[in-house]
Structures are given as C-alpha cells and as structure tokens.
Amino acid sequence: MEIKTFGVIGAGQMGNGIAQVAAASGLQVVMSDIKEEFTAKGLANIARNLARSVEKGKLDDAGRDAIMARIRTTTDLQDMQTVDYVVEAAVEREDLKFKIFRDLDAICPAHVILGSNTSSIPIGRIAAQTRRPEKVIGMHFMNPVPVMKLVEVIRGLATSQETFDVTWELSLKFGKTPAEANDYPGFIANRILMPMINEAVFCLYQGVGRAEDIDTVMRLGMNHPLGPLALADLIGLDTCLAIMETLYDGFKDSKYRPCPLLRKYVEAGWMGRKTGKGFYSY
C-alpha cells in the first residue's frame, strides 16, 4: 500500500519530531493534540529545528518552507480519517493509549495502519483494543527523533506481514535504520536502557556517588555520549518510571523494581528538562 498522508497523535517532544521527519520525507502530515496550545508549541519546535538546519547549511530556505507547508495541525481526532498511516505518540499511560486506539479504530478507514510509539507497553495489548489487530504495530522512535537513527519495529501476535513490511519501508523512507523487536515489555531498547538508568538512580539514592560523578563515570569510562541521569532528565522521569513499572508488572521480577528516589522525584513534579528540575536543574 502507498502511504501519502501520515498522522501523528501527540505534538510533544516525540510527536513533533515524528511529524518533522515524516514531512521531511515528502509525506503530508496531520499532527493532532488535545489543545491548540500544544499543537502550536509542537509546530514551533519543528520550526526551530529546521531553522538550525538552515543555519548549519543542511537545508535551504525553500526546503524548510516546503517541510512546514506539509504539516497541518488539528485538535479534532476525526481528522485522522484522511490519513493512510497513523502513529500514536501520547504519554506512556496504558489507559490513555487504549482509548486513543479504540477511537482511531472507529475513525480511520479499514486500510489504515495504526502504529504506536510506546516505549514499553506490549503491542498485542494495544491491538486487542481494536477490530484490526493485524494492522496494529509498534513504531518506536528514539529521542530526539530528527537526530536519532533507530526505529524499533515491533509486531504483535496478530500483526500481518504486510503491516510489518509497510512500517519497515516507511522507517527507511524517513532516513532511519529499523530493527525488529519481539513483543515483550520494553522491547529491546528500554529492556536494556531503563534498568541501567534505574540502577544509576539507586547509586544516587544509596550515596554511591553524586549525580555528576555517576554520569562522568558512564560518559568517560563507558564512552556513553550522555550520562544515565542526564539522559533520564532528557527522556522525562515520569516516562522512565512508567516504563520501569511496565517492566516490573510484565515480568514480576524484582530486578525491574523502580528506585524509590525515582518515584519520589516524579511525585514531587521533578520530571527533568521539561519541568526545569530533575537530577539536574535547567
């Protein structure tokens, strides 16, 4: 099937990044969120990203304008009836994602593939909310989307080969490198990454080292471009906690138990960069 129009649910840091790469690939994009202020903020972030690309000589003014012109925003989910493929990039809450997929299933024509950018929730559970489980798939982008090359492609138990192939080719069209992951909580990326971040939080919690020293060890000793605590702040501590809870609930293994300090920060509203306070102040 040919994809001409691409829908994105959520205009936050992941959603607007996905919208940007889709528009840059030549697709018409419909980016949706629940409030106009959210879609406006997402569109402004795309404009800033493209302006930086122009400044660096990676894109000319005409190219920037063409990408922006291919993106339209909406607060009406009914507008998704015009798209050929849609990716949900809402916050990592199972109840919210389930509702979105039920709504999309009712709104979108039968041929439309419903993708999820979920970081950890099994695709089979999301697909079960719809009457088209064969057309539901995980399309998990990394943050920041315009920069990071990886897309995890996760098929649920019922996902068809056609849905998988279309998603794989779409990832390549976006200039990404797809990798296939089986449908287990956390998939590959967060099954490995989040326990590492959680262990770094335990090191801080238990006084093994200061945040700066923990990150320095991982950057300079393990050659990570960003320390785990700084990375957690970038991802969002609420998202990190949600993923750890999904892993813990899914495997019932104590090694996935979220660190109490991580939960304490989230309960205090310290979510990382997006709130100005996390393991570091911004």
Coordinates of C-alpha atoms in Angstrom, one line a residue:
M1 CA 0.0 0.0 0.0
E2 CA 1.2 3.5 -0.7
I3 CA 1.4 6.0 2.2
K4 CA 0.7 9.6 1.1
T5 CA -0.7 11.1 4.3
F6 CA 0.7 10.4 7.8
G7 CA -1.0 11.1 11.1
V8 CA 0.6 11.8 14.4
I9 CA -1.2 11.7 17.7
G10 CA 0.5 14.0 20.2
A11 CA 2.5 17.1 19.5
G12 CA 5.0 16.8 22.4
Q13 CA 8.8 16.1 22.0
M14 CA 8.3 12.7 20.4
G15 CA 5.2 13.6 18.3
N16 CA 6.5 16.8 16.8
G17 CA 9.8 15.0 16.0
I18 CA 8.0 12.2 14.2
A19 CA 5.9 14.8 12.3
Q20 CA 9.1 16.6 11.2
V21 CA 10.8 13.5 9.8
A22 CA 7.6 12.4 8.1
A23 CA 7.2 15.8 6.4
A24 CA 10.9 15.9 5.5
S25 CA 10.4 12.6 3.7
G26 CA 7.7 14.2 1.4
L27 CA 4.6 13.0 3.2
Q28 CA 1.6 15.2 4.0
V29 CA 1.3 15.2 7.8
V30 CA -1.6 15.7 10.2
M31 CA -0.4 16.4 13.8
S32 CA -3.1 16.2 16.5
D33 CA -3.2 17.0 20.1
I34 CA -6.0 17.9 22.6
K35 CA -5.3 21.6 22.8
E36 CA -4.3 24.2 20.2
E37 CA -1.5 25.5 22.5
F38 CA 0.1 22.0 22.4
T39 CA 0.0 21.8 18.6
A40 CA 1.3 25.4 18.3
K41 CA 4.2 24.5 20.7
G42 CA 4.9 21.4 18.6
L43 CA 4.9 23.3 15.4
A44 CA 7.2 26.0 16.9
N45 CA 9.7 23.3 17.9
I46 CA 9.7 21.9 14.4
A47 CA 10.3 25.4 13.0
R48 CA 13.3 25.9 15.5
N49 CA 14.8 22.5 14.4
L50 CA 14.5 23.4 10.8
A51 CA 16.0 26.9 11.4
R52 CA 19.0 25.3 12.9
S53 CA 19.4 23.0 9.9
V54 CA 19.3 26.1 7.6
E55 CA 21.9 27.8 9.8
K56 CA 24.2 24.8 9.5
G57 CA 23.8 24.6 5.7
K58 CA 22.0 21.2 5.9
L59 CA 18.8 22.7 4.4
D60 CA 17.9 25.8 2.4
D61 CA 15.0 28.2 3.0
A62 CA 12.9 26.7 0.3
G63 CA 13.3 23.2 1.7
R64 CA 12.4 24.4 5.2
D65 CA 9.3 26.2 3.9
A66 CA 8.2 23.1 1.9
I67 CA 8.5 20.9 5.0
M68 CA 6.5 23.3 7.2
A69 CA 3.8 23.5 4.4
R70 CA 3.3 19.8 4.5
I71 CA 2.3 19.8 8.2
R72 CA -1.1 20.8 9.4
T73 CA -2.4 20.6 13.0
T74 CA -5.7 19.8 14.5
T75 CA -7.4 19.2 17.8
D76 CA -10.1 17.1 16.2
L77 CA -9.2 13.3 16.1
Q78 CA -11.8 12.9 13.4
D79 CA -9.3 14.5 11.0
M80 CA -7.4 11.2 11.2
Q81 CA -10.0 9.7 8.8
T82 CA -7.9 11.4 6.0
V83 CA -4.6 9.6 6.7
D84 CA -3.1 6.3 5.4
Y85 CA -1.0 5.6 8.4
V86 CA -1.1 7.0 12.0
V87 CA 1.4 6.8 14.8
E88 CA 0.3 7.5 18.4
A89 CA 2.9 9.4 20.5
A90 CA 0.9 10.2 23.6
V91 CA 2.2 9.9 27.1
E92 CA 3.2 6.5 28.4
R93 CA -0.2 5.7 30.1
E94 CA -1.9 2.4 29.2
D95 CA -5.4 3.7 29.8
L96 CA -4.9 6.7 27.5
K97 CA -3.3 4.7 24.7
F98 CA -6.1 2.1 24.9
K99 CA -8.7 4.9 24.5
I100 CA -6.8 6.5 21.6
F101 CA -6.7 3.2 19.7
R102 CA -10.3 2.5 20.3
D103 CA -11.2 5.9 18.9
L104 CA -8.8 5.6 16.0
D105 CA -10.2 2.2 15.1
A106 CA -13.7 3.8 14.9
I107 CA -12.5 6.9 12.9
C108 CA -9.9 5.6 10.4
P109 CA -10.8 3.7 7.2
A110 CA -10.2 -0.1 7.3
H111 CA -6.9 0.2 5.3
V112 CA -5.2 2.5 7.8
I113 CA -2.3 1.1 9.8
L114 CA -2.3 2.1 13.5
G115 CA 1.2 2.4 14.9
S116 CA 2.3 3.2 18.4
N117 CA 5.4 4.9 19.6
T118 CA 5.0 3.2 23.0
S119 CA 8.3 2.8 24.9
S120 CA 7.3 -0.4 26.7
I121 CA 3.6 -1.4 26.5
P122 CA 3.1 -4.7 24.6
I123 CA 1.7 -4.2 21.2
G124 CA -0.6 -7.2 21.5
R125 CA -2.4 -5.5 24.4
I126 CA -2.9 -2.3 22.4
A127 CA -4.0 -4.2 19.3
A128 CA -6.7 -6.0 21.3
Q129 CA -8.5 -2.7 21.8
T130 CA -9.2 -2.6 18.0
R131 CA -11.1 -4.6 15.4
R132 CA -8.0 -4.6 13.2
P133 CA -5.2 -6.2 15.3
E134 CA -3.5 -7.3 12.1
K135 CA -2.9 -3.6 11.3
V136 CA -1.5 -2.6 14.7
I137 CA 2.3 -2.4 15.1
G138 CA 4.9 -0.7 17.3
M139 CA 7.0 2.0 15.6
H140 CA 9.2 3.2 18.4
F141 CA 11.4 6.2 17.6
M142 CA 14.3 7.4 19.7
N143 CA 14.6 10.9 21.3
P144 CA 15.4 13.4 19.7
V145 CA 13.6 11.9 16.7
P146 CA 15.2 14.1 13.9
V147 CA 18.7 13.1 15.1
M148 CA 18.5 9.5 16.3
K149 CA 18.7 6.9 13.5
L150 CA 16.9 3.9 15.2
V151 CA 13.3 2.8 14.9
E152 CA 12.3 -0.3 16.7
V153 CA 9.6 -2.1 14.8
I154 CA 7.5 -4.4 17.0
R155 CA 4.8 -6.7 15.7
G156 CA 2.1 -8.0 17.9
L157 CA 0.9 -11.6 17.8
A158 CA -1.7 -10.7 15.2
T159 CA 0.3 -8.1 13.1
S160 CA 0.3 -9.0 9.4
Q161 CA 3.4 -9.3 7.3
E162 CA 2.1 -6.5 5.1
T163 CA 1.7 -4.2 8.1
F164 CA 5.3 -5.1 9.1
D165 CA 6.7 -4.6 5.6
V166 CA 5.0 -1.2 5.2
T167 CA 6.3 0.0 8.5
W168 CA 9.8 -1.2 7.8
E169 CA 9.8 0.6 4.4
L170 CA 8.4 3.7 6.0
S171 CA 11.2 3.8 8.5
L172 CA 13.7 3.7 5.7
K173 CA 11.8 6.4 3.9
F174 CA 12.2 8.5 7.0
G175 CA 16.0 8.1 6.8
K176 CA 16.0 5.7 9.8
T177 CA 17.5 2.3 10.4
P178 CA 14.8 -0.1 11.5
A179 CA 15.4 -3.0 13.9
E180 CA 12.9 -5.7 14.7
A181 CA 12.0 -6.5 18.3
N182 CA 9.7 -9.2 19.6
D183 CA 6.6 -8.1 21.6
Y184 CA 7.8 -8.2 25.3
P185 CA 7.5 -5.4 27.8
G186 CA 10.2 -2.8 27.0
F187 CA 11.1 -4.5 23.7
I188 CA 14.9 -4.3 23.2
A189 CA 15.9 -0.6 23.8
N190 CA 14.1 0.0 27.1
R191 CA 14.5 -3.6 28.3
I192 CA 18.3 -2.8 28.4
L193 CA 18.3 1.0 28.9
M194 CA 15.8 1.6 31.7
P195 CA 17.3 -0.9 34.2
M196 CA 20.6 0.8 33.6
I197 CA 19.1 4.2 34.3
N198 CA 17.2 2.8 37.3
E199 CA 20.5 1.4 38.7
A200 CA 22.1 4.8 38.3
V201 CA 19.3 6.3 40.4
F202 CA 19.8 3.6 43.0
C203 CA 23.5 4.6 43.1
L204 CA 22.4 8.2 43.8
Y205 CA 19.8 7.0 46.3
Q206 CA 22.3 4.9 48.2
G207 CA 25.0 7.6 48.2
V208 CA 27.4 5.6 46.0
G209 CA 28.1 8.8 44.1
R210 CA 26.8 12.3 43.2
A211 CA 24.8 12.7 40.0
E212 CA 27.7 14.4 38.3
D213 CA 30.1 11.7 39.2
I214 CA 27.8 8.8 38.2
D215 CA 27.3 10.5 34.8
T216 CA 31.0 11.2 34.4
V217 CA 31.9 7.5 35.1
M218 CA 29.5 6.4 32.4
R219 CA 30.5 9.0 29.9
L220 CA 34.2 8.7 30.2
G221 CA 34.5 5.2 31.4
M222 CA 31.9 3.6 29.2
N223 CA 32.0 6.1 26.3
H224 CA 28.3 7.0 26.6
P225 CA 27.5 10.3 24.9
L226 CA 25.3 11.2 27.8
G227 CA 25.3 10.0 31.4
P228 CA 22.2 7.9 32.5
L229 CA 20.9 10.6 34.9
A230 CA 21.2 13.4 32.4
L231 CA 19.6 11.0 29.9
A232 CA 16.7 10.3 32.3
D233 CA 16.1 14.1 32.6
L234 CA 16.0 14.3 28.8
I235 CA 13.6 11.4 28.5
G236 CA 11.4 12.6 31.4
L237 CA 11.4 11.0 34.8
D238 CA 7.7 10.3 34.6
T239 CA 8.3 8.3 31.4
C240 CA 11.2 6.4 33.0
L241 CA 9.1 5.5 35.9
A242 CA 6.2 4.4 33.7
I243 CA 8.5 2.1 31.7
M244 CA 10.0 0.6 34.8
E245 CA 6.5 -0.1 36.2
T246 CA 5.6 -1.8 32.9
L247 CA 8.7 -4.0 33.1
Y248 CA 8.1 -4.8 36.7
D249 CA 4.4 -5.6 36.1
G250 CA 5.1 -7.6 33.0
F251 CA 7.9 -9.8 34.3
K252 CA 7.2 -9.8 38.1
D253 CA 11.0 -9.8 38.6
S254 CA 12.5 -7.7 41.4
K255 CA 15.3 -6.5 39.2
Y256 CA 12.9 -4.2 37.5
R257 CA 11.6 -2.6 40.7
P258 CA 11.6 1.2 40.3
C259 CA 14.0 3.0 42.6
P260 CA 12.1 4.8 45.4
L261 CA 14.0 8.0 44.6
L262 CA 12.8 8.0 41.0
R263 CA 9.2 7.7 42.3
K264 CA 9.8 10.5 44.8
Y265 CA 11.1 12.9 42.2
V266 CA 8.1 12.2 39.9
E267 CA 5.6 12.7 42.8
A268 CA 7.3 16.0 43.6
G269 CA 6.8 17.1 40.0
W270 CA 10.5 16.9 39.2
M271 CA 10.2 15.4 35.7
G272 CA 13.6 16.5 34.2
R273 CA 14.2 19.0 31.5
K274 CA 10.6 19.6 30.6
T275 CA 9.8 20.9 34.2
G276 CA 13.3 22.6 34.7
K277 CA 14.2 20.2 37.6
G278 CA 15.2 16.6 37.7
F279 CA 18.5 15.1 38.7
Y280 CA 19.9 18.4 37.5
S281 CA 18.4 21.9 37.3
Y282 CA 17.7 23.6 34.0

